[in-house]
Tab-separated table of C-alpha atoms in Angstrom:
chain	number	residue	atom	x	y	z
K	1	MET	CA	-28.350	15.176	-0.792
K	2	SER	CA	-28.015	16.721	2.769
K	3	LYS	CA	-25.410	15.346	5.144
K	4	THR	CA	-28.106	14.116	7.592
K	5	LYS	CA	-29.518	11.965	4.811
K	6	THR	CA	-26.059	10.853	3.524
K	7	LYS	CA	-25.133	7.549	5.158
K	8	VAL	CA	-21.414	6.943	5.544
K	9	ALA	CA	-19.823	3.651	6.741
K	10	VAL	CA	-16.543	4.326	8.407
K	11	ALA	CA	-13.902	1.518	8.111
K	12	LEU	CA	-13.179	1.477	11.813
K	13	SER	CA	-10.208	-0.415	13.285
K	14	GLY	CA	-10.263	1.262	16.655
K	15	GLY	CA	-6.969	2.985	15.832
K	16	LEU	CA	-6.175	6.694	15.949
K	17	ASP	CA	-6.864	7.742	12.356
K	18	SER	CA	-10.079	5.682	11.794
K	19	SER	CA	-11.538	6.741	15.138
K	20	VAL	CA	-11.010	10.431	14.503
K	21	CYS	CA	-12.349	10.013	11.008
K	22	CYS	CA	-15.519	8.498	12.542
K	23	HIS	CA	-15.758	11.346	15.076
K	24	LEU	CA	-15.309	14.138	12.501
K	25	LEU	CA	-18.026	12.711	10.142
K	26	LYS	CA	-20.497	12.421	12.961
K	27	LYS	CA	-19.757	15.974	14.103
K	28	GLN	CA	-20.186	17.258	10.484
K	29	GLY	CA	-23.807	15.797	10.580
K	30	TYR	CA	-23.528	12.680	8.469
K	31	ASP	CA	-25.492	9.536	9.187
K	32	VAL	CA	-22.521	7.527	10.420
K	33	VAL	CA	-22.105	3.810	11.067
K	34	ALA	CA	-18.886	2.042	11.915
K	35	LEU	CA	-17.804	-1.009	9.892
K	36	THR	CA	-14.911	-3.351	10.820
K	37	ALA	CA	-13.443	-5.918	8.539
K	38	LYS	CA	-12.505	-9.146	10.154
K	39	MET	CA	-9.539	-10.324	8.013
K	40	THR	CA	-8.144	-13.274	9.885
K	41	ASP	CA	-9.677	-15.702	12.312
K	42	ASP	CA	-7.301	-15.272	15.232
K	43	ALA	CA	-6.899	-13.383	18.545
K	44	ASN	CA	-5.266	-10.376	16.932
K	45	PHE	CA	-8.253	-9.491	14.755
K	46	GLU	CA	-10.748	-10.393	17.551
K	47	GLN	CA	-8.941	-7.594	19.593
K	48	ILE	CA	-9.321	-5.212	16.571
K	49	VAL	CA	-13.003	-5.914	16.476
K	50	LEU	CA	-13.232	-5.238	20.310
K	51	ASN	CA	-11.172	-2.002	19.925
K	52	ALA	CA	-13.473	-0.798	17.148
K	53	GLU	CA	-16.601	-1.619	19.100
K	54	LYS	CA	-15.250	0.364	22.090
K	55	ALA	CA	-14.444	3.332	19.786
K	56	ALA	CA	-17.836	3.153	18.094
K	57	ASN	CA	-19.678	3.127	21.449
K	58	ASN	CA	-17.601	6.037	22.660
K	59	ILE	CA	-18.413	8.071	19.539
K	60	GLY	CA	-22.034	6.976	19.624
K	61	VAL	CA	-22.524	5.248	16.319
K	62	PRO	CA	-23.804	1.684	15.447
K	63	HIS	CA	-21.070	-0.868	14.835
K	64	TYR	CA	-21.005	-3.724	12.310
K	65	VAL	CA	-18.507	-6.432	11.473
K	66	ALA	CA	-17.978	-7.832	7.995
K	67	ASP	CA	-16.285	-11.326	7.954
K	68	LEU	CA	-13.876	-11.012	5.041
K	69	THR	CA	-11.509	-13.790	6.144
K	70	LYS	CA	-11.922	-15.887	2.897
K	71	GLU	CA	-11.425	-12.898	0.689
K	72	PHE	CA	-8.418	-11.747	2.649
K	73	LYS	CA	-6.802	-15.176	2.684
K	74	LYS	CA	-7.155	-15.635	-1.064
K	75	GLY	CA	-6.495	-12.068	-2.144
K	76	ILE	CA	-3.829	-10.934	0.254
K	77	ILE	CA	-2.170	-13.668	2.312
K	78	ASP	CA	-1.897	-16.179	-0.514
K	79	TYR	CA	-0.659	-13.373	-2.870
K	80	PHE	CA	1.963	-12.372	-0.244
K	81	GLU	CA	3.371	-15.908	0.155
K	82	ASN	CA	3.257	-16.761	-3.589
K	83	SER	CA	5.080	-13.495	-4.557
K	84	TYR	CA	8.033	-14.440	-2.321
K	85	LYS	CA	8.035	-18.020	-3.736
K	86	CYS	CA	8.480	-16.395	-7.212
K	87	GLY	CA	11.357	-14.225	-6.101
K	88	LYS	CA	9.277	-11.029	-5.925
K	89	THR	CA	8.742	-8.531	-3.128
K	90	PRO	CA	4.978	-8.024	-2.723
K	91	ASN	CA	3.109	-4.962	-1.595
K	92	PRO	CA	0.043	-6.337	0.183
K	93	CYS	CA	-1.313	-2.908	1.320
K	94	ILE	CA	-1.962	-1.802	-2.296
K	95	LEU	CA	-3.941	-4.945	-3.130
K	96	CYS	CA	-5.753	-4.795	0.190
K	97	ASN	CA	-6.992	-1.267	-0.597
K	98	LYS	CA	-8.124	-2.372	-4.015
K	99	SER	CA	-9.824	-5.647	-3.153
K	100	ILE	CA	-10.617	-5.542	0.516
K	101	LYS	CA	-11.183	-2.021	1.862
K	102	PHE	CA	-12.491	-0.475	-1.309
K	103	GLY	CA	-13.603	-3.745	-2.734
K	104	ALA	CA	-15.346	-6.231	-0.484
K	105	LEU	CA	-15.843	-3.874	2.443
K	106	LEU	CA	-17.244	-1.130	0.214
K	107	ASP	CA	-19.553	-3.604	-1.389
K	108	TYR	CA	-20.730	-4.772	2.004
K	109	ALA	CA	-21.398	-1.097	3.032
K	110	LEU	CA	-23.338	-0.337	-0.041
K	111	GLU	CA	-25.356	-3.496	-0.287
K	112	ASN	CA	-25.856	-4.621	3.354
K	113	LEU	CA	-25.868	-1.289	5.176
K	114	ASN	CA	-27.379	0.824	2.433
K	115	ALA	CA	-24.482	3.359	2.786
K	116	ASP	CA	-23.865	6.037	0.193
K	117	PHE	CA	-20.106	6.246	0.988
K	118	ILE	CA	-17.285	4.469	2.774
K	119	ALA	CA	-14.798	6.611	4.741
K	120	THR	CA	-11.271	5.683	5.823
K	121	GLY	CA	-8.384	7.307	7.735
K	122	HIS	CA	-6.179	7.561	4.655
K	123	TYR	CA	-4.330	10.739	4.133
K	124	ALA	CA	-5.407	11.685	0.632
K	125	ARG	CA	-7.742	14.226	-0.996
K	126	ILE	CA	-10.373	13.508	-3.516
K	127	ILE	CA	-11.469	16.346	-5.983
K	128	ASN	CA	-14.356	15.909	-8.349
K	129	ASP	CA	-13.041	17.585	-11.564
K	130	LYS	CA	-16.046	17.906	-13.847
K	131	GLY	CA	-17.175	14.399	-13.118
K	132	ILE	CA	-13.710	12.845	-12.914
K	133	TYR	CA	-12.509	11.913	-9.457
K	134	LYS	CA	-8.805	12.734	-8.929
K	135	LEU	CA	-6.618	11.921	-5.919
K	136	PHE	CA	-4.452	14.841	-4.650
K	137	PRO	CA	-1.802	14.878	-1.880
K	138	ALA	CA	-3.005	15.496	1.668
K	139	ALA	CA	-1.913	18.439	3.757
K	140	ASP	CA	0.370	16.186	5.789
K	141	THR	CA	2.979	15.379	3.177
K	142	LYS	CA	4.821	13.079	5.600
K	143	LYS	CA	1.645	10.826	5.775
K	144	ASP	CA	0.409	11.228	2.247
K	145	GLN	CA	-0.735	7.771	1.038
K	146	LEU	CA	-1.536	8.236	-2.727
K	147	TYR	CA	1.045	5.578	-3.605
K	148	TYR	CA	-1.099	2.932	-1.935
K	149	LEU	CA	-4.284	4.010	-3.713
K	150	PHE	CA	-3.184	3.930	-7.332
K	151	GLU	CA	-5.398	0.816	-8.023
K	152	LEU	CA	-8.668	2.531	-7.091
K	153	THR	CA	-11.197	3.003	-9.847
K	154	GLN	CA	-13.504	5.893	-10.592
K	155	LYS	CA	-16.474	3.938	-9.151
K	156	GLN	CA	-14.659	3.305	-5.883
K	157	LEU	CA	-13.503	6.914	-5.606
K	158	SER	CA	-17.066	8.098	-6.275
K	159	HIS	CA	-18.203	6.315	-3.071
K	160	THR	CA	-15.272	7.319	-0.891
K	161	ILE	CA	-14.599	10.102	1.597
K	162	PHE	CA	-11.149	10.911	3.152
K	163	PRO	CA	-11.944	13.306	6.084
K	164	LEU	CA	-8.367	13.524	7.207
K	165	HIS	CA	-6.923	15.086	4.038
K	166	CYS	CA	-6.814	18.616	5.523
K	167	TYR	CA	-5.138	17.598	8.784
K	168	ILE	CA	-1.678	16.870	9.930
K	169	LYS	CA	-0.916	13.975	12.243
K	170	GLU	CA	-0.514	16.208	15.322
K	171	ASP	CA	-3.952	17.708	14.671
K	172	ILE	CA	-5.496	14.114	14.598
K	173	ARG	CA	-3.877	13.235	17.970
K	174	LYS	CA	-4.991	16.473	19.503
K	175	ILE	CA	-8.644	15.822	18.395
K	176	ALA	CA	-8.443	12.367	19.880
K	177	ILE	CA	-7.168	13.646	23.208
K	178	GLU	CA	-9.763	16.484	23.342
K	179	ASN	CA	-12.662	14.058	22.631
K	180	ASN	CA	-11.279	11.233	24.846
K	181	LEU	CA	-11.317	8.733	22.083
K	182	PRO	CA	-9.976	5.263	22.968
K	183	SER	CA	-7.219	5.622	20.490
K	184	LYS	CA	-5.699	8.808	21.801
K	185	SER	CA	-2.389	7.130	22.812
K	186	SER	CA	-2.240	4.421	20.197
K	187	LYS	CA	0.876	3.691	18.196
K	188	GLU	CA	1.236	3.587	14.442
K	189	SER	CA	-0.075	0.408	12.903
K	190	GLN	CA	2.178	-2.128	11.389
K	191	ASP	CA	2.589	-2.419	7.528
K	192	ILE	CA	1.692	-6.080	7.364
K	193	CYS	CA	-1.400	-6.404	9.522
K	194	PHE	CA	-1.566	-10.224	9.571
K	195	ILE	CA	1.978	-10.504	10.908
K	196	LYS	CA	2.096	-9.415	14.523
K	197	LYS	CA	5.038	-9.022	16.928
K	198	PRO	CA	7.016	-10.951	17.966
K	199	MET	CA	6.635	-12.530	14.625
K	200	THR	CA	8.538	-10.924	11.824
K	201	ALA	CA	8.124	-11.174	8.106
K	202	LYS	CA	11.317	-13.254	7.906
K	203	LYS	CA	10.168	-15.776	10.548
K	204	TYR	CA	6.733	-15.899	8.903
K	205	LEU	CA	8.341	-16.865	5.551
K	206	LEU	CA	10.569	-19.403	7.108
K	207	GLU	CA	7.501	-21.111	8.538
K	208	LYS	CA	5.566	-20.945	5.299
K	209	ILE	CA	8.210	-21.585	2.614
K	210	PRO	CA	10.736	-24.430	2.890
K	211	MET	CA	14.135	-22.812	2.575
K	212	LYS	CA	16.718	-24.374	0.299
K	213	GLN	CA	20.410	-23.472	0.271
K	214	GLY	CA	21.565	-21.695	-2.856
K	215	ARG	CA	24.372	-19.617	-4.284
K	216	PHE	CA	25.447	-15.971	-3.962
K	217	ILE	CA	26.890	-14.938	-7.360
K	218	HIS	CA	28.437	-11.610	-8.355
K	219	ILE	CA	26.246	-10.220	-11.094
K	220	LYS	CA	29.220	-8.711	-13.091
K	221	THR	CA	31.925	-11.364	-12.674
K	222	GLY	CA	29.878	-14.527	-12.290
K	223	GLU	CA	32.063	-15.307	-9.235
K	224	LYS	CA	30.499	-17.544	-6.520
K	225	LEU	CA	30.633	-15.489	-3.309
K	226	GLY	CA	29.087	-17.869	-0.857
K	227	THR	CA	25.812	-19.602	-0.039
K	228	HIS	CA	22.428	-18.500	1.238
K	229	GLU	CA	19.683	-20.309	3.119
K	230	GLY	CA	16.836	-19.380	0.814
K	231	PHE	CA	16.211	-16.583	-1.770
K	232	CYS	CA	12.943	-15.614	-0.027
K	233	GLN	CA	14.925	-13.894	2.691
K	234	TYR	CA	16.238	-11.246	0.280
K	235	THR	CA	14.946	-8.295	-1.652
K	236	ILE	CA	16.508	-6.110	-4.360
K	237	GLY	CA	18.686	-3.331	-2.891
K	238	GLN	CA	19.161	-5.097	0.393
K	239	ARG	CA	22.615	-4.719	1.958
K	240	LYS	CA	22.181	-5.539	5.626
K	241	GLY	CA	22.083	-9.266	6.367
K	242	VAL	CA	23.845	-10.409	3.279
K	243	GLY	CA	26.907	-11.479	5.268
K	244	ILE	CA	29.486	-11.683	2.575
K	245	ALA	CA	32.932	-10.168	3.122
K	246	TYR	CA	34.082	-8.382	-0.057
K	247	SER	CA	36.240	-5.500	-1.229
K	248	GLU	CA	33.193	-3.246	-1.491
K	249	PRO	CA	29.748	-3.133	0.077
K	250	LEU	CA	27.484	-5.686	-1.634
K	251	TYR	CA	23.798	-5.283	-2.441
K	252	VAL	CA	21.205	-7.777	-3.700
K	253	ALA	CA	20.920	-6.994	-7.407
K	254	LYS	CA	18.777	-9.811	-8.774
K	255	ILE	CA	16.936	-12.922	-7.636
K	256	ASP	CA	16.498	-15.971	-9.755
K	257	ALA	CA	13.845	-18.029	-8.006
K	258	GLU	CA	13.985	-20.874	-10.492
K	259	LYS	CA	17.729	-21.470	-10.078
K	260	ASN	CA	17.719	-20.413	-6.413
K	261	ILE	CA	20.446	-17.878	-7.048
K	262	VAL	CA	20.819	-14.468	-5.401
K	263	TYR	CA	22.999	-12.117	-7.387
K	264	LEU	CA	25.006	-9.502	-5.591
K	265	GLY	CA	26.780	-6.359	-6.841
K	266	GLY	CA	28.069	-2.904	-6.017
K	267	LYS	CA	25.899	0.195	-5.603
K	268	GLU	CA	26.221	0.934	-9.305
K	269	ASP	CA	24.813	-2.472	-10.143
K	270	ILE	CA	21.422	-1.709	-8.607
K	271	LEU	CA	20.861	1.497	-10.624
K	272	GLU	CA	18.374	1.493	-13.557
K	273	ASN	CA	17.629	4.047	-16.149
K	274	SER	CA	14.087	2.626	-16.909
K	275	VAL	CA	11.548	0.163	-15.690
K	276	LYS	CA	8.755	-1.934	-17.505
K	277	ILE	CA	5.528	-2.244	-15.684
K	278	SER	CA	2.343	-4.290	-16.385
K	279	LYS	CA	-1.212	-4.352	-15.160
K	280	VAL	CA	-1.287	-0.561	-15.391
K	281	ASN	CA	-4.254	1.083	-13.799
K	282	LEU	CA	-5.081	4.649	-15.031
K	283	GLN	CA	-7.327	6.413	-12.514
K	284	TYR	CA	-8.959	8.251	-15.418
K	285	PRO	CA	-8.470	8.167	-19.208
K	286	GLN	CA	-5.375	9.796	-20.628
K	287	THR	CA	-5.398	11.858	-23.859
K	288	LYS	CA	-1.741	11.102	-24.575
K	289	GLN	CA	0.094	7.781	-24.766
K	290	GLU	CA	3.327	9.521	-23.659
K	291	PHE	CA	3.838	12.211	-21.052
K	292	ASP	CA	6.304	13.504	-18.464
K	293	ALA	CA	5.445	12.722	-14.873
K	294	LEU	CA	6.708	12.344	-11.348
K	295	VAL	CA	7.328	8.724	-10.392
K	296	LYS	CA	7.858	6.642	-7.226
K	297	ILE	CA	8.904	3.096	-7.290
K	298	ARG	CA	8.488	2.751	-3.522
K	299	TYR	CA	6.406	4.621	-0.929
K	300	ASN	CA	9.199	6.198	1.048
K	301	MET	CA	11.191	7.753	-1.741
K	302	ASP	CA	11.298	11.242	-3.250
K	303	PHE	CA	9.504	11.969	-6.564
K	304	GLN	CA	11.620	11.163	-9.556
K	305	LYS	CA	11.229	12.982	-12.885
K	306	ALA	CA	10.460	10.552	-15.688
K	307	HIS	CA	8.822	9.984	-19.074
K	308	VAL	CA	5.977	7.455	-19.222
K	309	GLN	CA	5.116	5.530	-22.425
K	310	LEU	CA	1.768	3.668	-22.266
K	311	SER	CA	1.439	0.645	-24.608
K	312	GLU	CA	-0.974	-2.175	-25.353
K	313	ASN	CA	-2.080	-4.813	-22.894
K	314	ASN	CA	-1.952	-2.391	-19.935
K	315	LYS	CA	1.835	-2.163	-20.020
K	316	ALA	CA	4.172	0.871	-19.840
K	317	LEU	CA	7.808	1.894	-20.046
K	318	ILE	CA	9.086	4.498	-17.520
K	319	THR	CA	12.323	6.205	-18.344
K	320	PHE	CA	13.955	8.199	-15.565
K	321	GLU	CA	15.809	11.522	-15.935
K	322	THR	CA	18.286	10.337	-13.274
K	323	PRO	CA	18.925	6.528	-12.646
K	324	VAL	CA	17.074	5.084	-9.732
K	325	SER	CA	18.181	2.507	-7.240
K	326	ALA	CA	16.780	-0.903	-6.407
K	327	VAL	CA	14.014	-1.469	-8.947
K	328	THR	CA	12.172	-4.333	-7.333
K	329	PRO	CA	9.938	-6.788	-9.163
K	330	GLY	CA	6.623	-7.211	-7.360
K	331	GLN	CA	6.576	-3.572	-6.175
K	332	ALA	CA	4.580	-0.794	-7.752
K	333	ALA	CA	5.712	2.111	-9.886
K	334	VAL	CA	3.214	4.951	-9.433
K	335	PHE	CA	3.106	8.135	-11.587
K	336	TYR	CA	1.789	11.552	-10.702
K	337	SER	CA	1.111	14.772	-12.589
K	338	ALA	CA	4.289	16.822	-12.970
K	339	ASP	CA	2.128	20.032	-12.549
K	340	ASP	CA	0.241	19.468	-9.303
K	341	LYS	CA	1.159	15.965	-8.095
K	342	HIS	CA	-2.271	14.409	-8.430
K	343	LEU	CA	-2.267	10.731	-8.964
K	344	ILE	CA	-2.513	9.525	-12.598
K	345	GLY	CA	-1.968	5.806	-12.178
K	346	GLY	CA	0.630	3.059	-11.780
K	347	GLY	CA	1.481	-0.541	-12.451
K	348	TRP	CA	3.541	-3.451	-11.178
K	349	ILE	CA	7.255	-3.887	-11.812
K	350	ASP	CA	8.039	-6.945	-13.905
């Protein structure tokens, strides 16, 4: 299929990356349309729609809006709040990619706009390896976003284009300036798109979840160290904001939501040799149930050498070569090929 006959719906927010993505694909000769997801019914997302419309007009492509407020509320906002209620630290961006951007929005593009592909401004590279779609790191290793894409399926990948994989961020900003795109001076987007400044995640949770005073307890000695105003304000590995004077720095080591207890400990008390994960998603079938891999248990960490053992019911055990710090329930553990760092899959920390 020629590019002129290949229709691509660009997920356009009006920000820097998505605008340049749209510009590049049009320049390459694709039949491009812009598609913006309306995720919440408020002024913030109304502004996003206006910004996207302005960018689409500037680039010269049709602009469409998909109202996904119901899907986003149920799949992302409710999940975010419920995770904290259970003492877990959620990762809404991963689920948003799976169920919204490459879920409901992709479906809208294919079914309502007759698009062949969806394109986004993610920094990742898709390679078709003899009919199997694999995700490889982007040229800009500082912006590489494979961690957030581990839930994607072969079907989703087969209908996806990532035009920015061969660029670094400085190139993208330069392209925006040279082509006078509306986003040329825009700042990086926030991680949690439905919580806008001056609102913070902590303030948001205080409004949504009634806080109840509980105990700080030392995870080794069982000693009561003080009281907290609600376990939802803490996450594993946290040191700042604990506010307990002690003979050594204290970190959040464990959260018991049912008993409303936050356990604290020293740096050695938040180290783990292994982690169990569930709801494992493999981006393509594996020939072995056990293999060595590179693993991340959060986005902004270095690769860790580990051994992955897959088991029944989409579960796995990851054993690290060197202990890792702050294994956090609710976050994702993602594993990559030890040879070339392409994405194999991942799961959710229990």
